[in-house]
PDB file of C-alpha atoms in Angstrom:
ATOM      1  CA  MET A   1       0.020   0.017   0.241  1.00  0.00           C
ATOM      2  CA  LYS A   2       1.648   3.314  -1.125  1.00  0.00           C
ATOM      3  CA  VAL A   3       0.292   6.554   1.098  1.00  0.00           C
ATOM      4  CA  ALA A   4       0.542  10.162   0.585  1.00  0.00           C
ATOM      5  CA  ILE A   5      -0.015  12.907   3.452  1.00  0.00           C
ATOM      6  CA  LEU A   6      -1.120  15.928   2.514  1.00  0.00           C
ATOM      7  CA  VAL A   7      -0.996  18.827   5.088  1.00  0.00           C
ATOM      8  CA  ARG A   8      -2.114  22.337   5.531  1.00  0.00           C
ATOM      9  CA  GLU A   9       0.453  24.800   4.351  1.00  0.00           C
ATOM     10  CA  GLU A  10      -0.123  27.354   6.963  1.00  0.00           C
ATOM     11  CA  THR A  11       0.421  24.575   9.464  1.00  0.00           C
ATOM     12  CA  MET A  12       3.525  23.572   7.923  1.00  0.00           C
ATOM     13  CA  LYS A  13       5.143  26.700   8.788  1.00  0.00           C
ATOM     14  CA  ARG A  14       5.118  25.963  12.410  1.00  0.00           C
ATOM     15  CA  CYS A  15       4.631  22.154  12.470  1.00  0.00           C
ATOM     16  CA  THR A  16       7.280  19.466  12.486  1.00  0.00           C
ATOM     17  CA  GLY A  17       4.858  16.697  11.410  1.00  0.00           C
ATOM     18  CA  LYS A  18       5.514  14.763  14.395  1.00  0.00           C
ATOM     19  CA  GLY A  19       1.888  14.019  14.851  1.00  0.00           C
ATOM     20  CA  CYS A  20       1.249  12.628  11.165  1.00  0.00           C
ATOM     21  CA  LEU A  21       4.481  10.679  11.035  1.00  0.00           C
ATOM     22  CA  ASN A  22       4.129   8.979  14.557  1.00  0.00           C
ATOM     23  CA  ALA A  23       0.773   7.934  13.444  1.00  0.00           C
ATOM     24  CA  PHE A  24       1.962   6.552  10.280  1.00  0.00           C
ATOM     25  CA  PHE A  25       4.999   4.899  11.561  1.00  0.00           C
ATOM     26  CA  GLN A  26       3.378   3.327  14.527  1.00  0.00           C
ATOM     27  CA  ARG A  27       0.286   2.426  12.633  1.00  0.00           C
ATOM     28  CA  LYS A  28      -2.045   4.077  15.027  1.00  0.00           C
ATOM     29  CA  ASP A  29      -5.018   6.429  14.489  1.00  0.00           C
ATOM     30  CA  ALA A  30      -5.865   6.596  10.734  1.00  0.00           C
ATOM     31  CA  PHE A  31      -3.260   3.995   9.958  1.00  0.00           C
ATOM     32  CA  ALA A  32      -4.433   1.437  12.449  1.00  0.00           C
ATOM     33  CA  GLY A  33      -6.324  -0.745  10.074  1.00  0.00           C
ATOM     34  CA  TYR A  34      -3.520  -1.097   7.548  1.00  0.00           C
ATOM     35  CA  GLU A  35      -2.378  -4.542   6.956  1.00  0.00           C
ATOM     36  CA  GLY A  36       1.024  -5.693   5.509  1.00  0.00           C
ATOM     37  CA  ASP A  37       3.605  -3.233   3.767  1.00  0.00           C
ATOM     38  CA  ILE A  38       2.789   0.412   3.598  1.00  0.00           C
ATOM     39  CA  GLU A  39       5.144   2.803   2.239  1.00  0.00           C
ATOM     40  CA  LEU A  40       5.075   6.749   2.639  1.00  0.00           C
ATOM     41  CA  ILE A  41       5.455   8.145  -0.822  1.00  0.00           C
ATOM     42  CA  THR A  42       4.749  11.726  -0.151  1.00  0.00           C
ATOM     43  CA  PHE A  43       4.595  14.015   2.743  1.00  0.00           C
ATOM     44  CA  SER A  44       3.698  17.615   1.544  1.00  0.00           C
ATOM     45  CA  HIS A  45       1.516  20.492   1.792  1.00  0.00           C
ATOM     46  CA  ALA A  46      -1.727  20.695  -0.148  1.00  0.00           C
ATOM     47  CA  ASP A  47      -1.261  24.037  -1.701  1.00  0.00           C
ATOM     48  CA  GLY A  48       0.395  25.048  -4.973  1.00  0.00           C
ATOM     49  CA  ASP A  49      -0.079  23.224  -7.934  1.00  0.00           C
ATOM     50  CA  ILE A  50      -2.218  20.309  -7.118  1.00  0.00           C
ATOM     51  CA  ASP A  51      -2.619  19.091 -10.412  1.00  0.00           C
ATOM     52  CA  HIS A  52       0.990  18.413 -10.783  1.00  0.00           C
ATOM     53  CA  LYS A  53       0.970  16.772  -7.189  1.00  0.00           C
ATOM     54  CA  ILE A  54      -1.629  14.388  -8.412  1.00  0.00           C
ATOM     55  CA  GLU A  55       0.135  13.444 -11.543  1.00  0.00           C
ATOM     56  CA  THR A  56       3.301  12.834  -9.698  1.00  0.00           C
ATOM     57  CA  MET A  57       1.454  10.510  -7.123  1.00  0.00           C
ATOM     58  CA  ILE A  58      -0.359   8.673  -9.774  1.00  0.00           C
ATOM     59  CA  LYS A  59       3.257   8.106 -11.336  1.00  0.00           C
ATOM     60  CA  ASN A  60       4.561   6.870  -7.875  1.00  0.00           C
ATOM     61  CA  GLY A  61       1.412   4.436  -7.583  1.00  0.00           C
ATOM     62  CA  VAL A  62       0.003   6.235  -4.567  1.00  0.00           C
ATOM     63  CA  ASP A  63      -2.949   4.146  -3.444  1.00  0.00           C
ATOM     64  CA  VAL A  64      -4.508   6.285  -0.733  1.00  0.00           C
ATOM     65  CA  VAL A  65      -4.149   9.929   0.258  1.00  0.00           C
ATOM     66  CA  HIS A  66      -4.546  10.970   4.007  1.00  0.00           C
ATOM     67  CA  LEU A  67      -5.422  14.607   4.350  1.00  0.00           C
ATOM     68  CA  SER A  68      -3.794  15.621   7.727  1.00  0.00           C
ATOM     69  CA  THR A  69      -5.721  16.233  10.936  1.00  0.00           C
ATOM     70  CA  CYS A  70      -4.793  19.944  10.673  1.00  0.00           C
ATOM     71  CA  MET A  71      -6.709  20.239   7.370  1.00  0.00           C
ATOM     72  CA  ARG A  72     -10.024  19.076   8.901  1.00  0.00           C
ATOM     73  CA  GLY A  73     -12.012  21.945  10.235  1.00  0.00           C
ATOM     74  CA  LYS A  74      -9.178  24.570   9.236  1.00  0.00           C
ATOM     75  CA  ALA A  75      -8.893  24.235   5.401  1.00  0.00           C
ATOM     76  CA  VAL A  76     -11.357  25.890   3.488  1.00  0.00           C
ATOM     77  CA  ASN A  77     -11.059  23.535   0.673  1.00  0.00           C
ATOM     78  CA  TYR A  78     -11.062  20.428   2.694  1.00  0.00           C
ATOM     79  CA  GLU A  79     -14.250  18.763   1.051  1.00  0.00           C
ATOM     80  CA  ALA A  80     -13.293  19.940  -2.409  1.00  0.00           C
ATOM     81  CA  LEU A  81      -9.922  18.816  -2.282  1.00  0.00           C
ATOM     82  CA  ALA A  82     -11.029  15.461  -0.794  1.00  0.00           C
ATOM     83  CA  LYS A  83     -13.475  14.984  -3.791  1.00  0.00           C
ATOM     84  CA  ARG A  84     -10.745  16.167  -6.415  1.00  0.00           C
ATOM     85  CA  LEU A  85      -8.283  13.409  -5.012  1.00  0.00           C
ATOM     86  CA  SER A  86     -10.817  10.702  -4.756  1.00  0.00           C
ATOM     87  CA  GLU A  87     -11.030  10.824  -8.606  1.00  0.00           C
ATOM     88  CA  HIS A  88      -7.665   9.087  -8.402  1.00  0.00           C
ATOM     89  CA  PHE A  89      -7.211   7.737  -5.008  1.00  0.00           C
ATOM     90  CA  ASP A  90      -8.843   6.444  -1.666  1.00  0.00           C
ATOM     91  CA  VAL A  91      -8.995   9.454   0.669  1.00  0.00           C
ATOM     92  CA  VAL A  92      -8.988   9.608   4.471  1.00  0.00           C
ATOM     93  CA  GLY A  93      -9.457  13.005   5.951  1.00  0.00           C
ATOM     94  CA  TYR A  94      -7.383  12.556   9.119  1.00  0.00           C
ATOM     95  CA  THR A  95      -3.924  11.259  10.307  1.00  0.00           C
ATOM     96  CA  HIS A  96      -3.736  11.367  14.092  1.00  0.00           C
ATOM     97  CA  GLY A  97      -6.021  11.880  16.923  1.00  0.00           C
ATOM     98  CA  SER A  98      -9.683  10.980  16.836  1.00  0.00           C
ATOM     99  CA  LYS A  99     -11.618   9.791  13.889  1.00  0.00           C
ATOM    100  CA  GLU A 100     -14.392  11.995  14.933  1.00  0.00           C
ATOM    101  CA  GLY A 101     -13.485  15.682  14.290  1.00  0.00           C
ATOM    102  CA  LYS A 102     -14.203  18.433  16.869  1.00  0.00           C
ATOM    103  CA  GLY A 103     -16.143  20.620  14.588  1.00  0.00           C
ATOM    104  CA  GLN A 104     -16.272  18.966  11.138  1.00  0.00           C
ATOM    105  CA  GLU A 105     -17.002  15.408  10.348  1.00  0.00           C
ATOM    106  CA  THR A 106     -13.917  13.484   8.837  1.00  0.00           C
ATOM    107  CA  ILE A 107     -14.353  12.678   5.112  1.00  0.00           C
ATOM    108  CA  ILE A 108     -13.419   9.013   4.121  1.00  0.00           C
ATOM    109  CA  MET A 109     -13.891   8.552   0.358  1.00  0.00           C
ATOM    110  CA  LYS A 110     -13.098   5.572  -1.676  1.00  0.00           C
ATOM    111  CA  ARG A 111     -11.669   6.128  -5.260  1.00  0.00           C
ATOM    112  CA  VAL A 112     -14.319   6.919  -7.899  1.00  0.00           C
ATOM    113  CA  THR A 113     -14.288   4.210 -10.261  1.00  0.00           C
ATOM    114  CA  LYS A 114     -15.084   5.121 -14.024  1.00  0.00           C
TER     115      LYS A 114
END
């Protein structure tokens, strides 16, 4: 399973990524249900040229994109981004902490099959 984690750019200016990376490497919270080998392909912010980032993730065989917990409830494009990503990947709308958001429901979407 190849995984990408996208975080909120504003948060990246002050966050080390420890929560997301600990959850990934310790297979807890959003990553607890993964079985077998998982590989982190991308850890990047979601701003900038998202189309280029999507193409790169496709080329690198990403299966699922996790939107960091910091995106849920703070990123104005959380739902739109999840929908756009689901055109190519499964999407999980958090990385660490509770699956239930404090103010916004967590998005979990399967890849749209055409």
